[in-house]
Short mmCIF file of C-alpha atoms in Angstrom, two decimals:
data_model
loop_
_atom_site.label_atom_id
_atom_site.label_comp_id
_atom_site.label_asym_id
_atom_site.label_seq_id
_atom_site.Cartn_x
_atom_site.Cartn_y
_atom_site.Cartn_z
CA MET A 255 57.70 95.43 135.42
CA VAL A 256 54.75 97.18 136.98
CA LYS A 257 56.97 98.26 139.92
CA LEU A 258 59.45 98.93 137.81
CA LEU A 259 57.74 101.56 135.77
CA GLU A 260 56.36 103.44 139.11
CA ILE A 261 59.68 104.32 140.72
CA SER A 262 61.46 105.10 137.24
CA LYS A 263 58.85 107.65 136.56
CA LYS A 264 59.92 109.04 140.34
CA LEU A 265 63.17 108.52 139.59
CA PHE A 266 62.81 110.61 135.97
CA GLN A 267 60.93 112.83 137.99
CA LEU A 268 63.33 114.04 140.64
CA ALA A 269 65.84 114.87 138.04
CA PRO A 270 69.30 113.82 139.61
CA TRP A 271 71.49 114.75 135.86
CA ASP A 272 70.00 118.25 136.80
CA TYR A 273 72.82 118.99 140.00
CA MET A 274 74.87 115.19 140.20
CA GLY A 275 77.24 114.83 138.09
CA ASN A 276 79.10 111.90 136.75
CA GLU A 277 81.28 111.64 139.96
CA ASP A 278 78.85 111.95 142.17
CA TYR A 279 79.23 108.22 143.57
CA CYS A 280 75.98 107.34 146.10
CA GLN A 281 76.81 104.43 148.26
CA MET A 282 74.08 102.21 150.01
CA PHE A 283 74.85 99.73 152.71
CA LEU A 284 71.61 97.57 153.14
CA GLU A 285 69.41 94.79 154.14
CA ASN A 286 70.36 91.25 152.21
CA GLU A 287 72.37 93.12 150.03
CA ASP A 288 76.80 93.28 149.49
CA PRO A 289 77.11 97.29 149.33
CA LEU A 290 75.62 99.23 146.63
CA LEU A 291 77.45 101.40 144.16
CA VAL A 292 75.11 103.85 142.08
CA CYS A 293 76.49 106.09 140.11
CA VAL A 294 73.93 109.08 138.14
CA THR A 295 75.15 108.75 134.26
CA GLY A 296 74.22 111.44 131.19
CA SER A 297 72.12 114.28 131.40
CA LEU A 298 68.80 116.37 129.97
CA VAL A 299 70.65 117.91 127.57
CA THR A 300 72.44 115.13 126.12
CA GLN A 301 69.07 113.34 126.16
CA ASN A 302 71.90 109.44 127.57
CA PHE A 303 70.71 109.58 130.84
CA GLY A 304 70.06 107.20 133.92
CA PHE A 305 71.86 105.19 136.26
CA ILE A 306 74.44 102.81 137.02
CA ILE A 307 74.17 100.48 139.48
CA CYS A 308 76.82 97.63 140.78
CA ARG A 309 75.85 95.16 142.80
CA ASN A 310 79.26 93.60 144.17
CA ALA A 311 83.17 95.23 144.82
CA LEU A 312 83.72 93.45 141.14
CA GLN A 313 81.50 95.14 139.23
CA ALA A 314 81.77 98.48 140.98
CA ASP A 315 85.82 97.99 140.87
CA TYR A 316 85.73 98.23 137.32
CA PHE A 317 83.38 100.39 137.31
CA LEU A 318 85.76 102.45 139.42
CA SER A 319 89.00 101.49 136.92
CA LEU A 320 86.82 103.39 133.96
CA LYS A 321 88.18 106.61 135.75
CA GLU A 322 92.18 104.85 135.90
CA LYS A 323 92.30 106.15 132.25
CA ILE A 324 94.13 102.42 131.57
CA GLU A 325 96.12 102.57 127.77
CA GLU A 326 93.80 99.49 126.25
CA GLY A 327 92.14 98.21 123.22
CA GLU A 328 88.21 98.93 122.45
CA ILE A 329 87.73 94.65 123.03
CA SER A 330 89.86 94.56 126.75
CA SER A 331 87.96 97.90 127.52
CA TYR A 332 84.82 96.41 127.53
CA ARG A 333 85.36 94.47 130.46
CA ARG A 334 84.58 97.94 132.79
CA TYR A 335 81.28 97.70 132.33
CA GLN A 336 79.71 95.03 134.34
CA HIS A 337 77.18 96.38 135.83
CA TYR A 338 72.94 97.27 135.90
CA ALA A 339 71.25 100.27 134.68
CA LEU A 340 68.46 102.07 134.26
CA TYR A 341 68.31 104.19 130.80
CA PHE A 342 65.86 106.86 130.37
CA LYS A 343 65.11 106.46 125.83
CA ARG A 344 62.81 108.34 123.71
CA TYR A 345 60.17 105.91 122.73
CA ASP A 346 61.40 106.34 118.44
CA ASP A 347 65.71 105.33 119.78
CA LEU A 348 64.42 102.09 122.34
CA GLU A 349 64.84 99.04 119.85
CA PRO A 350 62.29 97.05 118.35
CA GLU A 351 61.87 94.07 121.56
CA GLU A 352 61.84 97.35 124.12
CA ARG A 353 59.30 99.00 122.19
CA GLU A 354 57.21 95.77 122.08
CA VAL A 355 57.53 95.88 125.77
CA PHE A 356 55.95 98.78 125.88
CA LEU A 357 53.55 98.96 123.36
CA ASN A 358 51.80 96.01 124.73
CA MET A 359 51.69 97.53 128.41
CA GLY A 360 49.77 100.51 126.41
CA TYR A 361 53.19 102.32 128.30
CA GLN A 362 54.57 105.44 125.86
CA GLU A 363 55.83 108.98 128.14
CA GLU A 364 58.40 111.18 126.65
CA PHE A 365 61.08 108.81 128.19
CA ASN A 366 60.82 105.40 128.42
CA PRO A 367 63.05 103.33 131.45
CA VAL A 368 65.24 100.62 129.61
CA LEU A 369 66.83 97.84 132.78
CA LYS A 370 69.87 96.15 131.24
CA HIS A 371 72.65 94.02 133.33
CA PHE A 372 75.80 94.12 131.15
CA ARG A 373 78.44 91.79 131.54
CA TRP A 374 81.67 91.52 129.62
CA GLU A 375 81.06 87.49 128.54
CA THR A 376 77.57 88.25 126.56
CA HIS A 377 76.29 90.92 124.68
CA ALA A 378 73.22 89.72 124.84
CA THR A 379 71.68 92.61 128.37
CA LYS A 380 68.59 91.17 129.27
CA VAL A 381 67.71 91.89 133.45
CA SER A 382 66.79 87.79 134.72
CA GLU A 383 63.13 87.67 136.38
CA ALA A 384 65.64 86.55 139.63
CA ASP A 385 67.19 90.45 139.64
CA LEU A 386 63.96 92.04 139.09
CA GLU A 387 62.61 92.13 142.42
CA PRO A 388 65.81 92.57 144.03
CA LEU A 389 66.50 96.06 141.75
CA VAL A 390 62.75 97.76 141.90
CA ILE A 391 64.08 97.62 145.31
CA ILE A 392 67.07 99.17 145.21
CA LEU A 393 65.42 101.72 142.35
CA GLU A 394 63.82 101.83 145.25
CA ASN A 395 66.30 102.84 148.39
CA THR A 396 67.98 104.88 144.99
CA TYR A 397 65.11 107.90 145.07
CA GLN A 398 64.11 107.67 148.72
CA LEU A 399 67.78 108.39 149.73
CA ILE A 400 68.72 111.18 146.35
CA LYS A 401 64.86 112.63 147.07
CA ALA A 402 66.99 113.46 150.35
CA VAL A 403 69.80 115.53 148.58
CA ALA A 404 67.20 117.11 146.29
CA LEU A 405 65.08 118.48 149.61
CA GLY A 406 68.24 119.41 151.41
CA GLU A 407 67.25 116.67 154.07
CA ILE A 408 71.43 115.53 154.19
CA THR A 409 73.87 118.03 153.85
CA ARG A 410 77.64 117.92 153.51
CA THR A 411 79.51 119.10 156.23
CA ASP A 412 83.09 120.90 156.67
CA ARG A 413 84.91 118.17 156.81
CA ASP A 414 87.79 117.40 153.76
CA PHE A 415 87.21 114.30 152.89
CA ARG A 416 85.11 113.09 150.29
CA GLU A 417 81.52 112.72 152.01
CA VAL A 418 78.69 110.96 149.21
CA PRO A 419 74.96 110.45 149.71
CA THR A 420 74.61 106.84 151.43
CA ARG A 421 71.57 104.96 152.88
CA ILE A 422 72.00 102.40 155.57
CA PHE A 423 69.74 100.03 156.54
CA ASN A 424 69.54 100.47 160.51
CA PRO A 425 69.23 96.32 161.64
CA GLU A 426 67.44 97.79 165.61
CA THR A 427 64.75 100.10 163.75
CA LYS A 428 64.94 98.33 160.67
CA GLU A 429 64.61 101.13 158.54
CA CYS A 430 67.04 103.08 156.77
CA GLU A 431 69.00 106.02 157.22
CA ASN A 432 70.05 108.80 154.94
CA PHE A 433 73.13 110.85 155.08
CA TYR A 434 76.54 112.39 153.88
CA PHE A 435 79.53 109.85 154.17
CA PRO A 436 82.87 109.58 153.65
CA PHE A 437 83.00 107.11 150.54
CA LEU A 438 84.94 104.42 151.31
CA GLU A 439 86.16 103.25 148.30
CA ASP A 440 87.89 99.70 149.96
CA LEU A 441 84.42 98.37 150.43
CA PHE A 442 84.38 99.30 145.91
CA ARG A 443 87.33 97.08 144.91
CA ILE A 444 88.17 93.59 145.77
CA SER A 445 89.90 92.14 147.88
CA PRO A 446 90.49 88.32 146.71
CA GLN A 447 91.90 85.55 148.97
CA SER A 448 92.74 82.78 147.08
CA SER A 449 94.29 79.21 147.77
CA ILE A 450 95.64 76.52 145.69
CA ASN A 451 94.21 72.57 146.77
CA PRO A 452 96.60 71.69 148.99
CA ASP A 453 97.44 68.56 147.40
CA LYS A 454 98.38 70.35 144.51
CA LEU A 455 100.58 72.41 146.60
CA ALA A 456 103.16 70.77 146.71
CA GLY A 457 103.93 70.86 143.04
CA PHE A 458 104.86 74.09 143.11
CA GLN A 459 106.79 74.53 146.09
CA ALA A 460 109.60 72.49 143.55
CA LEU A 461 109.54 75.18 141.26
CA GLU A 462 112.20 77.23 140.15
CA GLY A 463 112.29 81.01 138.57
CA ASN A 464 113.27 81.06 134.94
CA GLY A 465 113.40 84.98 134.80
CA MET A 466 111.33 85.37 132.10
CA VAL A 467 109.51 88.62 131.38
CA VAL A 468 105.68 88.34 130.46
CA GLU A 469 102.54 89.56 129.59
CA TYR A 470 99.23 87.40 130.90
CA ASP A 471 95.39 88.45 129.76
CA LEU A 472 92.23 86.37 129.63
CA LEU A 473 90.04 88.47 127.65
CA TYR A 474 86.55 87.94 125.70
CA LEU A 475 86.59 88.51 121.70
CA PRO A 476 83.21 88.99 119.93
CA LEU A 477 83.74 85.71 118.78
CA LYS A 478 81.29 82.97 119.12
CA ARG A 479 81.37 79.29 120.45
CA GLY A 480 77.31 78.43 121.11
CA ASP A 481 75.35 81.45 123.04
CA GLU A 482 78.20 82.94 124.56
CA LEU A 483 81.53 84.75 124.01
CA LEU A 484 85.42 82.48 123.63
CA ALA A 485 88.03 83.59 125.69
CA LEU A 486 91.32 84.09 124.35
CA GLY A 487 94.18 83.23 126.64
CA VAL A 488 97.91 84.89 126.27
CA LEU A 489 101.46 84.69 127.30
CA TRP A 490 103.67 86.60 125.94
CA ASP A 491 107.11 86.87 126.30
CA VAL A 492 108.49 90.29 126.10
CA LEU A 493 112.33 89.88 126.30
CA ASP A 494 112.44 87.73 123.58
CA GLY A 495 110.20 88.76 121.64
CA LYS A 496 107.53 85.76 121.78
CA ILE A 497 104.33 84.37 121.50
CA LEU A 498 104.29 80.89 124.71
CA GLU A 499 100.76 81.25 124.93
CA GLY A 500 97.80 82.02 122.80
CA ARG A 501 94.41 80.09 122.59
CA PHE A 502 90.49 79.86 123.01
CA VAL A 503 89.29 78.69 126.72
CA GLU A 504 86.24 77.84 126.99
CA VAL A 505 85.46 79.78 129.92
CA ARG A 506 83.55 77.21 132.81
CA GLY A 507 82.15 79.52 135.50
CA THR A 508 83.44 83.08 135.89
CA ARG A 509 86.24 84.64 133.52
CA GLU A 510 88.60 86.11 137.03
CA ALA A 511 89.06 82.18 138.61
CA ALA A 512 89.77 80.97 134.47
CA PHE A 513 92.60 83.68 134.25
CA MET A 514 93.47 82.32 138.21
CA ASN A 515 93.43 78.86 136.56
CA LEU A 516 94.97 79.02 132.95
CA PHE A 517 97.79 81.22 134.99
CA LEU A 518 98.58 78.90 137.40
CA GLU A 519 98.53 75.77 134.37
CA HIS A 520 101.40 78.36 132.74
CA VAL A 521 103.50 78.63 135.92
CA GLN A 522 103.35 74.70 136.62
CA LYS A 523 104.76 74.35 132.28
CA TYR A 524 106.98 77.20 132.89
CA GLY A 525 108.10 77.91 136.25
CA VAL A 526 108.15 81.03 138.51
CA PHE A 527 107.92 84.17 136.13
CA LEU A 528 110.70 86.79 137.28
CA GLU A 529 107.64 89.53 136.31
CA VAL A 530 104.02 88.91 135.53
CA ARG A 531 102.49 92.03 133.50
CA CYS A 532 98.94 92.68 134.49
CA ARG A 533 95.93 94.87 132.11
CA ASP A 534 95.15 96.34 135.77
CA ASP A 535 94.99 96.37 139.07
CA ILE A 536 92.07 93.96 139.04
CA ASP A 537 93.49 91.05 137.64
CA ARG A 538 97.57 92.05 139.55
CA LYS A 539 95.06 91.35 142.24
CA LEU A 540 93.29 88.42 141.66
CA LEU A 541 96.99 86.51 140.89
CA ALA A 542 98.81 88.63 143.63
CA SER A 543 96.28 86.88 145.71
CA LEU A 544 96.91 82.73 145.03
CA ASN A 545 99.13 81.39 147.53
CA LEU A 546 102.09 80.34 145.39
CA PRO A 547 105.53 79.26 147.64
CA SER A 548 107.25 81.70 145.38
CA LYS A 549 105.54 84.71 144.01
CA PRO A 550 106.42 86.86 140.35
CA LYS A 551 106.61 91.02 140.87
CA PHE A 552 102.74 91.22 139.58
CA ALA A 553 103.14 94.94 137.66
CA VAL A 554 100.23 97.29 136.02
CA GLY A 555 100.42 98.80 133.01
CA ARG A 556 100.06 98.50 128.91
CA LEU A 557 99.68 95.19 126.98
CA GLU A 558 100.71 95.73 123.81
CA ASN A 559 102.20 92.65 122.31
CA VAL A 560 99.26 90.98 124.18
CA ASP A 561 96.94 93.77 122.03
CA ARG A 562 98.63 92.76 118.84
CA VAL A 563 97.64 88.85 119.03
CA VAL A 564 93.67 90.28 119.54
CA ARG A 565 94.30 91.61 116.57
CA GLU A 566 95.82 89.05 114.88
CA VAL A 567 92.98 86.66 115.94
CA LEU A 568 90.41 89.30 115.31
CA ALA A 569 91.69 89.54 111.35
CA LYS A 570 91.11 85.75 110.89
CA TYR A 571 88.20 84.97 112.44
CA TYR A 572 86.41 88.29 113.24
#
C-alpha cells in the first residue's frame, strides 16, 4: 500500500489531465504482461480524474467499444466497464471503507488515490492482493512514460497515422524505452479461436437450417445469488415475434465461455439459425469463432426485444 501511495502521488503531480485527453491512449508492452492500454480520464476542472488500465485484450476491447456508441440499455452497458482504475478523490468524497484505510495509515491529502477493479459480474471493486503488486509496477511504468511526454523527451513524428505514447521492454538491455508509435489497436481487440469438442462435433454436422432470425444475449442483472450477480440468457425469434429461451444462468468461469456454450445448446435444440443478432462486435467475434460445420450470419445491432425482456424481468424481481 505504501508503494501505491508513493507512485500515485507522483502521477498526481504530473497532472496529465491538463495536457492529455480521454482518447490519448498510452500503450505499453512490458515483461510478464499482456499488451497494456492505459488512458487518462477526466480533468481537474471536473475533479473526477485518474487512469484507466486494461490488462488484457478483452478488457481493452470492452473499453474501446465505448466510443462505438452502441445502442443499449443501462444494464447492458455495464459490460463496457471491465478494467482497473486509479481515481483521485477528495477526502470528503471517499466511501466510509476507503476513508478508514487512509485514516488507519495517517494519510490525508487534498486528493487521495483509490484503486478499483471493475467487473461486470459483481458489484465488488476491491483489488485483490495478487493484483496489487503488478498494478504498482504498471503505474510506475505509466509514470515514466507520461513524464517523458510532459518533459518533451518524446514527440510525435510527421507521419499521417495516429501515434500514441508507447513504452516497450527491451529484452536485450532489460530496460524500457519510450517513444511515440502507431496505435496498435488490433492488439487491444480480441481475436478468439474456439473449437467444439471433437466428440460432439458430429452432432452438429447433422443439423439443418431453420430459417430463423434471432436476437441473442447473456447479460448480468442486478439480482444476486449468493455473492454473485445472476446472468440472464435470452433468445428471441424476430420473425415470429416470440421468446424462445429466457432463463437465469449460473455462470461458472467466464461470461464469454458461458455465452458460447449456451449458444451451442440453442443450436442443438433449434438447428442452424439463418441470422443471429448480437449486441456488439465482441459477441459477434465470439460466436463466429466457433468451428460449426454450418454457420449462420452474425450481425451486430440493437437488441430491442432482448432489452424488453430484461425490463420485464427486472420489473418482476428487482
